[in-house]
């Protein structure tokens, strides 16, 4: 999905300068304890799927919306894993825009659907075990967040 009308309006006023963005990330696990990761079309890097909140949107609603839009799946949110920000969460996009993200990370499971990339924001999706992450070109924030995500999941299923 292209930029939301709200964000397009903000960008029309701000230009490409740094914008602080509240966002969410849906860490979806399967029955084998594998994490769903997606290769994002704008930067070509792998990460758990997610995106920015719309005005007046609740974070859990944003997680469900983002996963529906990007991968065609309906999820059940099992819990908030953590909230993250810092220099690893700053992104310089090919169009010159710069964003610093504060990401609320949620643990999820699929209720219905099969992950199918939208072909716009998401180019590929796959299930990975924790020991497979090192083989992927990931966003700078992923190595900081994903070990805690897998630890959270293990605590849920034990």
Tab-separated table of C-alpha atoms in Angstrom:
chain	number	residue	atom	x	y	z
A	1	UNK	CA	0.000	0.000	0.000
A	2	UNK	CA	1.347	3.463	-0.796
A	3	UNK	CA	1.931	6.116	1.838
A	4	UNK	CA	-1.198	6.893	3.880
A	5	UNK	CA	-3.002	10.166	3.101
A	6	UNK	CA	-2.090	11.422	6.572
A	7	UNK	CA	1.613	10.734	6.086
A	8	UNK	CA	1.542	12.155	2.550
A	9	UNK	CA	0.112	15.385	4.000
A	10	UNK	CA	2.821	15.539	6.662
A	11	UNK	CA	5.523	14.888	4.047
A	12	UNK	CA	4.076	17.637	1.808
A	13	UNK	CA	4.708	20.088	4.655
A	14	UNK	CA	7.943	18.629	6.047
A	15	UNK	CA	9.649	17.406	2.906
A	16	UNK	CA	12.223	14.635	3.298
A	17	UNK	CA	13.495	15.809	6.716
A	18	UNK	CA	13.583	13.515	9.729
A	19	UNK	CA	10.167	12.401	10.931
A	20	UNK	CA	9.605	10.491	14.182
A	21	UNK	CA	7.151	7.668	13.457
A	22	UNK	CA	5.194	5.549	15.931
A	23	UNK	CA	4.998	2.074	14.437
A	24	UNK	CA	4.242	-1.563	15.121
A	25	UNK	CA	5.814	-4.884	14.242
A	26	UNK	CA	3.971	-8.199	14.121
A	27	UNK	CA	6.192	-11.127	15.095
A	28	UNK	CA	4.134	-14.024	13.780
A	29	UNK	CA	5.093	-17.541	14.883
A	30	UNK	CA	4.012	-20.893	13.476
A	31	UNK	CA	3.503	-24.181	15.347
A	32	UNK	CA	7.184	-25.060	14.863
A	33	UNK	CA	8.359	-21.844	16.572
A	34	UNK	CA	9.505	-20.253	13.325
A	35	UNK	CA	9.181	-16.502	12.796
A	36	UNK	CA	7.620	-14.977	9.694
A	37	UNK	CA	9.988	-12.464	8.106
A	38	UNK	CA	9.461	-10.334	5.029
A	39	UNK	CA	11.786	-8.684	2.515
A	40	UNK	CA	10.691	-5.086	2.225
A	41	UNK	CA	10.585	-3.687	-1.302
A	42	UNK	CA	11.673	-0.138	-0.477
A	43	UNK	CA	14.976	-1.084	1.179
A	44	UNK	CA	15.383	-4.734	0.123
A	45	UNK	CA	16.089	-5.898	3.678
A	46	UNK	CA	14.423	-8.599	5.766
A	47	UNK	CA	12.498	-7.853	8.983
A	48	UNK	CA	9.359	-8.891	10.780
A	49	UNK	CA	6.426	-7.148	9.034
A	50	UNK	CA	4.773	-4.013	10.322
A	51	UNK	CA	4.374	-0.321	9.712
A	52	UNK	CA	3.270	3.078	10.932
A	53	UNK	CA	0.165	3.811	12.934
A	54	UNK	CA	-2.619	5.876	11.397
A	55	UNK	CA	-4.157	8.732	13.415
A	56	UNK	CA	-6.410	7.447	16.227
A	57	UNK	CA	-5.467	3.830	15.484
A	58	UNK	CA	-4.787	1.503	18.391
A	59	UNK	CA	-1.427	-0.293	18.101
A	60	UNK	CA	-2.960	-3.797	18.142
A	61	UNK	CA	-5.358	-2.747	15.368
A	62	UNK	CA	-2.396	-1.402	13.379
A	63	UNK	CA	-0.591	-4.757	13.662
A	64	UNK	CA	-3.612	-6.613	12.330
A	65	UNK	CA	-4.128	-4.068	9.520
A	66	UNK	CA	-0.476	-4.095	8.439
A	67	UNK	CA	-0.312	-7.892	8.277
A	68	UNK	CA	-3.592	-8.022	6.362
A	69	UNK	CA	-2.417	-5.366	3.854
A	70	UNK	CA	1.143	-6.611	3.394
A	71	UNK	CA	0.695	-10.392	3.594
A	72	UNK	CA	-3.030	-11.148	3.329
A	73	UNK	CA	-3.258	-12.824	6.739
A	74	UNK	CA	-5.476	-12.355	9.769
A	75	UNK	CA	-3.632	-12.642	13.084
A	76	UNK	CA	-4.388	-12.938	16.755
A	77	UNK	CA	-2.173	-10.722	18.885
A	78	UNK	CA	-0.858	-12.751	21.819
A	79	UNK	CA	0.943	-9.946	23.625
A	80	UNK	CA	3.244	-6.953	23.638
A	81	UNK	CA	6.855	-8.099	23.551
A	82	UNK	CA	8.505	-4.704	23.916
A	83	UNK	CA	8.883	-1.140	22.680
A	84	UNK	CA	12.083	-0.131	20.931
A	85	UNK	CA	13.807	2.888	19.452
A	86	UNK	CA	17.275	4.348	19.009
A	87	UNK	CA	19.818	4.908	16.244
A	88	UNK	CA	19.288	1.441	14.712
A	89	UNK	CA	15.670	2.417	14.035
A	90	UNK	CA	16.495	5.344	11.737
A	91	UNK	CA	15.831	4.698	8.048
A	92	UNK	CA	16.989	6.654	4.992
A	93	UNK	CA	14.683	5.754	2.125
A	94	UNK	CA	15.680	5.743	-1.561
A	95	UNK	CA	13.335	8.715	-2.179
A	96	UNK	CA	15.342	10.811	0.315
A	97	UNK	CA	12.869	10.608	3.189
A	98	UNK	CA	14.259	9.977	6.655
A	99	UNK	CA	12.312	8.399	9.522
A	100	UNK	CA	13.161	7.467	13.090
A	101	UNK	CA	10.849	4.693	14.244
A	102	UNK	CA	9.602	3.845	17.709
A	103	UNK	CA	8.367	0.280	17.285
A	104	UNK	CA	5.889	-1.552	19.513
A	105	UNK	CA	6.647	-5.242	18.918
A	106	UNK	CA	3.788	-7.743	19.251
A	107	UNK	CA	3.777	-11.534	19.287
A	108	UNK	CA	1.144	-12.991	16.960
A	109	UNK	CA	-0.204	-16.208	15.455
A	110	UNK	CA	-2.099	-16.647	12.204
A	111	UNK	CA	-5.869	-17.079	12.512
A	112	UNK	CA	-6.495	-17.375	8.771
A	113	UNK	CA	-4.788	-17.023	5.432
A	114	UNK	CA	-1.445	-17.954	3.941
A	115	UNK	CA	1.313	-15.311	3.922
A	116	UNK	CA	1.335	-13.854	0.410
A	117	UNK	CA	3.488	-10.768	-0.255
A	118	UNK	CA	1.568	-7.798	-1.646
A	119	UNK	CA	4.318	-7.248	-4.250
A	120	UNK	CA	4.573	-3.573	-3.322
A	121	UNK	CA	5.734	-3.131	0.258
A	122	UNK	CA	6.659	-6.803	0.658
A	123	UNK	CA	8.532	-8.733	-2.038
A	124	UNK	CA	9.107	-12.063	-0.272
A	125	UNK	CA	8.102	-13.785	2.954
A	126	UNK	CA	9.458	-16.876	4.667
A	127	UNK	CA	9.444	-18.732	7.969
A	128	UNK	CA	12.811	-18.860	9.768
A	129	UNK	CA	14.291	-20.422	12.862
A	130	UNK	CA	16.421	-18.217	15.089
A	131	UNK	CA	19.626	-19.860	13.838
A	132	UNK	CA	18.714	-18.900	10.237
A	133	UNK	CA	18.596	-15.137	10.856
A	134	UNK	CA	22.338	-14.621	10.316
A	135	UNK	CA	21.963	-15.741	6.697
A	136	UNK	CA	19.571	-12.888	5.848
A	137	UNK	CA	20.330	-9.258	4.990
A	138	UNK	CA	18.283	-7.720	7.799
A	139	UNK	CA	17.365	-4.232	8.944
A	140	UNK	CA	19.821	-2.733	11.480
A	141	UNK	CA	17.248	-3.043	14.263
A	142	UNK	CA	16.426	-6.720	13.732
A	143	UNK	CA	19.511	-8.188	15.510
A	144	UNK	CA	18.763	-5.946	18.479
A	145	UNK	CA	15.099	-7.006	18.766
A	146	UNK	CA	14.670	-10.534	17.403
A	147	UNK	CA	16.651	-12.487	20.048
A	148	UNK	CA	14.212	-11.120	22.648
A	149	UNK	CA	11.295	-11.976	20.376
A	150	UNK	CA	12.360	-15.626	20.178
A	151	UNK	CA	12.962	-15.711	23.967
A	152	UNK	CA	9.451	-14.309	24.517
A	153	UNK	CA	7.974	-16.980	22.223
A	154	UNK	CA	9.815	-19.807	23.987
A	155	UNK	CA	8.465	-18.563	27.328
A	156	UNK	CA	4.923	-18.587	25.894
A	157	UNK	CA	5.011	-22.186	24.716
A	158	UNK	CA	6.808	-23.701	27.724
